[in-house]
Coordinates of C-alpha atoms in Angstrom, one line a residue:
Chain A
X1 CA 0.0 0.0 0.0
X2 CA 1.5 3.3 -1.1
X3 CA 1.1 6.3 1.2
X4 CA 0.3 9.9 0.2
X5 CA 3.1 11.7 -1.5
X6 CA 3.6 15.4 -2.3
X7 CA 5.9 17.3 -4.5
X8 CA 8.0 19.4 -4.2
X9 CA 9.1 19.3 -0.6
X10 CA 10.1 23.0 -0.5
X11 CA 9.5 25.9 -2.9
X12 CA 10.5 29.5 -2.9
X13 CA 8.5 32.0 -5.0
X14 CA 8.2 35.7 -5.3
X15 CA 5.1 37.8 -4.8
X16 CA 2.8 37.8 -7.9
X17 CA 4.1 34.5 -9.2
X18 CA 2.0 31.3 -9.7
X19 CA 2.7 27.9 -8.1
X20 CA 1.5 24.3 -8.6
X21 CA 1.7 21.7 -5.9
X22 CA 1.1 18.0 -6.5
X23 CA -0.3 15.2 -4.5
X24 CA -0.6 11.4 -5.1
X25 CA -3.4 9.8 -3.1
X26 CA -3.0 6.6 -1.1
X27 CA -3.9 3.6 -3.2
X28 CA -7.7 3.1 -3.4
X29 CA -8.7 6.5 -2.1
X30 CA -11.0 8.6 -4.2
X31 CA -11.1 11.8 -2.1
X32 CA -8.4 14.4 -1.8
X33 CA -8.4 17.4 0.6
X34 CA -6.0 20.3 0.7
X35 CA -5.1 22.2 3.8
X36 CA -3.0 25.3 4.5
X37 CA -1.0 25.4 7.7
X38 CA 0.5 28.7 8.8
X39 CA 3.4 28.6 11.3
X40 CA 2.0 27.9 14.8
X41 CA -1.5 27.2 13.6
X42 CA -3.6 24.2 12.9
X43 CA -4.4 23.2 9.3
X44 CA -7.1 25.2 7.5
X45 CA -9.3 23.5 4.9
X46 CA -8.8 24.8 1.4
X47 CA -11.0 22.5 -0.7
X48 CA -11.8 18.9 -1.4
X49 CA -12.1 16.8 -4.6
X50 CA -14.2 13.7 -4.9
X51 CA -14.0 11.7 -8.2
X52 CA -12.6 14.7 -10.1
X53 CA -15.2 17.2 -8.9
X54 CA -14.8 19.9 -6.3
X55 CA -16.8 18.7 -3.3
X56 CA -16.5 21.6 -0.9
X57 CA -14.4 24.7 -0.3
X58 CA -13.1 26.6 2.7
X59 CA -12.7 30.3 3.1
X60 CA -10.0 30.8 0.4
X61 CA -10.1 33.2 -2.5
X62 CA -10.6 32.0 -6.1
X63 CA -6.9 32.3 -6.9
X64 CA -6.6 29.0 -5.0
X65 CA -7.8 26.4 -7.5
X66 CA -7.4 22.7 -7.9
X67 CA -7.7 19.6 -10.0
X68 CA -8.2 15.9 -9.5
X69 CA -7.2 13.5 -12.2
X70 CA -8.7 10.1 -13.1
X71 CA -6.0 8.3 -11.1
X72 CA -7.2 10.5 -8.1
X73 CA -3.9 12.4 -7.9
X74 CA -4.4 16.1 -7.4
X75 CA -3.0 19.6 -8.0
X76 CA -3.3 22.8 -6.0
X77 CA -2.7 26.0 -8.0
X78 CA -2.2 29.4 -6.4
X79 CA -2.1 32.5 -8.6
X80 CA -0.9 36.0 -7.8
X81 CA 1.1 34.8 -4.7
X82 CA 1.0 37.0 -1.6
X83 CA 3.4 37.0 1.3
X84 CA 0.7 35.5 3.5
X85 CA 0.5 32.4 1.3
X86 CA 3.8 31.3 2.9
X87 CA 2.8 28.1 4.7
X88 CA 2.9 24.3 4.8
X89 CA 0.4 22.9 2.3
X90 CA -0.9 19.5 3.2
X91 CA -2.8 17.0 1.1
X92 CA -4.9 14.3 2.6
X93 CA -6.6 11.4 1.0
X94 CA -9.5 9.3 2.2
X95 CA -12.3 7.1 1.1
X96 CA -14.7 10.0 1.7
X97 CA -17.4 10.3 4.2
X98 CA -17.6 12.4 7.3
X99 CA -16.4 9.7 9.7
X100 CA -13.4 8.6 7.6
X101 CA -9.8 9.0 8.7
X102 CA -7.7 11.2 6.5
X103 CA -4.2 10.2 5.5
X104 CA -1.8 13.1 5.2
X105 CA 1.2 13.6 3.0
X106 CA 4.5 15.1 4.3
X107 CA 3.5 18.6 3.0
X108 CA 5.1 21.2 0.7
X109 CA 6.7 24.2 2.4
X110 CA 6.0 27.3 0.3
X111 CA 7.9 30.5 1.0
X112 CA 6.8 33.7 -0.8
X113 CA 9.4 36.5 -0.8
Chain N
X1 CA -14.2 28.8 12.0
X2 CA -12.3 27.2 14.8
X3 CA -14.1 24.1 16.2
X4 CA -11.5 22.4 18.4
X5 CA -9.3 24.2 20.8
X6 CA -6.5 22.3 22.5
X7 CA -5.2 23.0 26.0
X8 CA -2.5 23.6 27.0
X9 CA -0.8 25.3 24.1
X10 CA 2.5 23.9 25.2
X11 CA 3.6 21.1 27.6
X12 CA 7.0 20.1 28.8
X13 CA 7.6 16.9 30.7
X14 CA 10.3 14.4 31.6
X15 CA 10.6 11.0 29.9
X16 CA 8.5 8.4 31.7
X17 CA 5.9 10.9 32.8
X18 CA 2.3 11.0 31.5
X19 CA 1.1 13.8 29.2
X20 CA -2.5 14.9 29.1
X21 CA -3.9 17.2 26.4
X22 CA -7.4 18.5 26.2
X23 CA -9.7 19.5 23.4
X24 CA -12.9 21.5 23.5
X25 CA -15.3 21.9 20.6
X26 CA -18.4 23.9 19.9
X27 CA -21.0 21.9 18.0
X28 CA -22.4 18.4 18.2
X29 CA -20.2 15.8 16.5
X30 CA -20.4 12.1 15.6
X31 CA -16.6 11.6 15.9
X32 CA -13.4 13.2 17.0
X33 CA -9.9 12.5 15.8
X34 CA -6.4 13.1 17.2
X35 CA -3.4 13.6 15.0
X36 CA 0.3 14.1 15.7
X37 CA 2.7 16.3 13.7
X38 CA 6.5 16.1 14.0
X39 CA 8.5 19.2 13.2
X40 CA 6.1 20.9 10.7
X41 CA 5.7 17.8 8.6
X42 CA 2.6 15.8 7.7
X43 CA 0.0 14.8 10.2
X44 CA -0.2 11.2 11.4
X45 CA -3.6 9.8 12.5
X46 CA -3.5 8.5 16.0
X47 CA -7.1 7.6 17.0
X48 CA -10.7 8.2 16.1
X49 CA -13.4 8.1 18.8
X50 CA -17.1 8.0 18.0
X51 CA -19.8 9.9 19.8
X52 CA -21.2 6.7 21.3
X53 CA -17.8 5.8 22.8
X54 CA -16.5 7.3 26.1
X55 CA -13.0 5.9 26.1
X56 CA -10.6 4.3 23.6
X57 CA -7.1 2.9 23.9
X58 CA -4.3 2.4 21.4
X59 CA -1.0 1.3 22.8
X60 CA 0.2 4.0 25.2
X61 CA -2.6 6.4 24.1
X62 CA -5.9 6.8 25.9
X63 CA -8.6 9.1 24.5
X64 CA -11.8 10.1 26.3
X65 CA -14.8 11.9 24.9
X66 CA -17.5 13.7 26.9
X67 CA -20.2 14.8 24.6
X68 CA -22.1 16.6 27.3
X69 CA -19.2 18.9 28.0
X70 CA -18.1 18.9 24.3
X71 CA -14.6 17.9 25.3
X72 CA -12.0 15.2 24.7
X73 CA -8.7 14.4 26.3
X74 CA -5.6 12.5 25.0
X75 CA -3.4 10.8 27.5
X76 CA 0.1 9.5 26.6
X77 CA 1.4 7.3 29.3
X78 CA 5.1 6.6 30.0
X79 CA 6.2 9.3 27.5
X80 CA 9.3 9.0 25.4
X81 CA 11.5 11.6 23.7
X82 CA 10.1 10.4 20.4
X83 CA 6.6 11.6 21.5
X84 CA 7.9 15.2 21.1
X85 CA 5.5 16.6 18.6
X86 CA 2.4 18.8 18.2
X87 CA -0.9 17.1 18.8
X88 CA -4.2 18.2 17.2
X89 CA -7.8 17.3 17.7
X90 CA -10.0 17.4 14.6
X91 CA -13.8 17.3 14.2
X92 CA -15.9 16.9 11.1
X93 CA -17.2 20.1 9.4
X94 CA -20.8 19.5 8.9
X95 CA -21.3 22.8 7.1
X96 CA -18.8 21.9 4.4
X97 CA -18.0 18.9 2.4
X98 CA -18.1 15.4 3.8
X99 CA -14.8 14.4 5.2
X100 CA -13.5 17.9 5.7
X101 CA -11.9 18.3 9.1
X102 CA -11.6 21.3 11.4
X103 CA -8.4 21.5 13.5
X104 CA -7.5 23.3 16.6
X105 CA -4.2 25.1 17.0
X106 CA -2.6 22.1 18.7
X107 CA -0.6 21.3 21.8
X108 CA 3.1 21.4 21.5
X109 CA 4.5 18.5 23.6
X110 CA 8.2 18.4 24.5
X111 CA 9.5 15.3 26.3
X112 CA 12.9 15.7 27.8
X113 CA 15.2 12.7 28.1

């Protein structure tokens, strides 16, 4: 059984640029959720994809967008980067359902200068 | 919106001692989960307790849930230096997509050898 993987591990961008983060789900999982974790805070929900469709969104602006592919891997895209976007971005996969355990990847550390 | 709030924010103990962390939440839930995070990396699922359960054990971990007080506690017995991490409670977001979790800010546990 393969765990959740994310790439890249670290990324440095400048304000105004665009970034794409990638996530491979755990084998057999059809739901992917993305979270943003600022330093010293808990993870904040960005959005979730279920079978290639967005299935819910947190309080994030439209410049945060995503995709889920037929193999259930996923991308998080952020346009017009701002300094406050500097954070750890976590991807979690699950079988879906409100009682299901989510399995997290190691995260991508994004720094915006 | 913040659902779970952990207490204390930070805890420092000696190896061999027990560590207790508390979590309070605001709305009715059907389950609560605890996660561990080492040094700003991915979250590791520890335990899920359902609303009809009062106590659950997993190795050196004991979790309790009091739905009347909307609170949960995580006890780590005979702590080890390797238990040094941040611990988060997470509850389902019924207002959002199924499977979306709401995290507190976490308790930072330091176990000194």
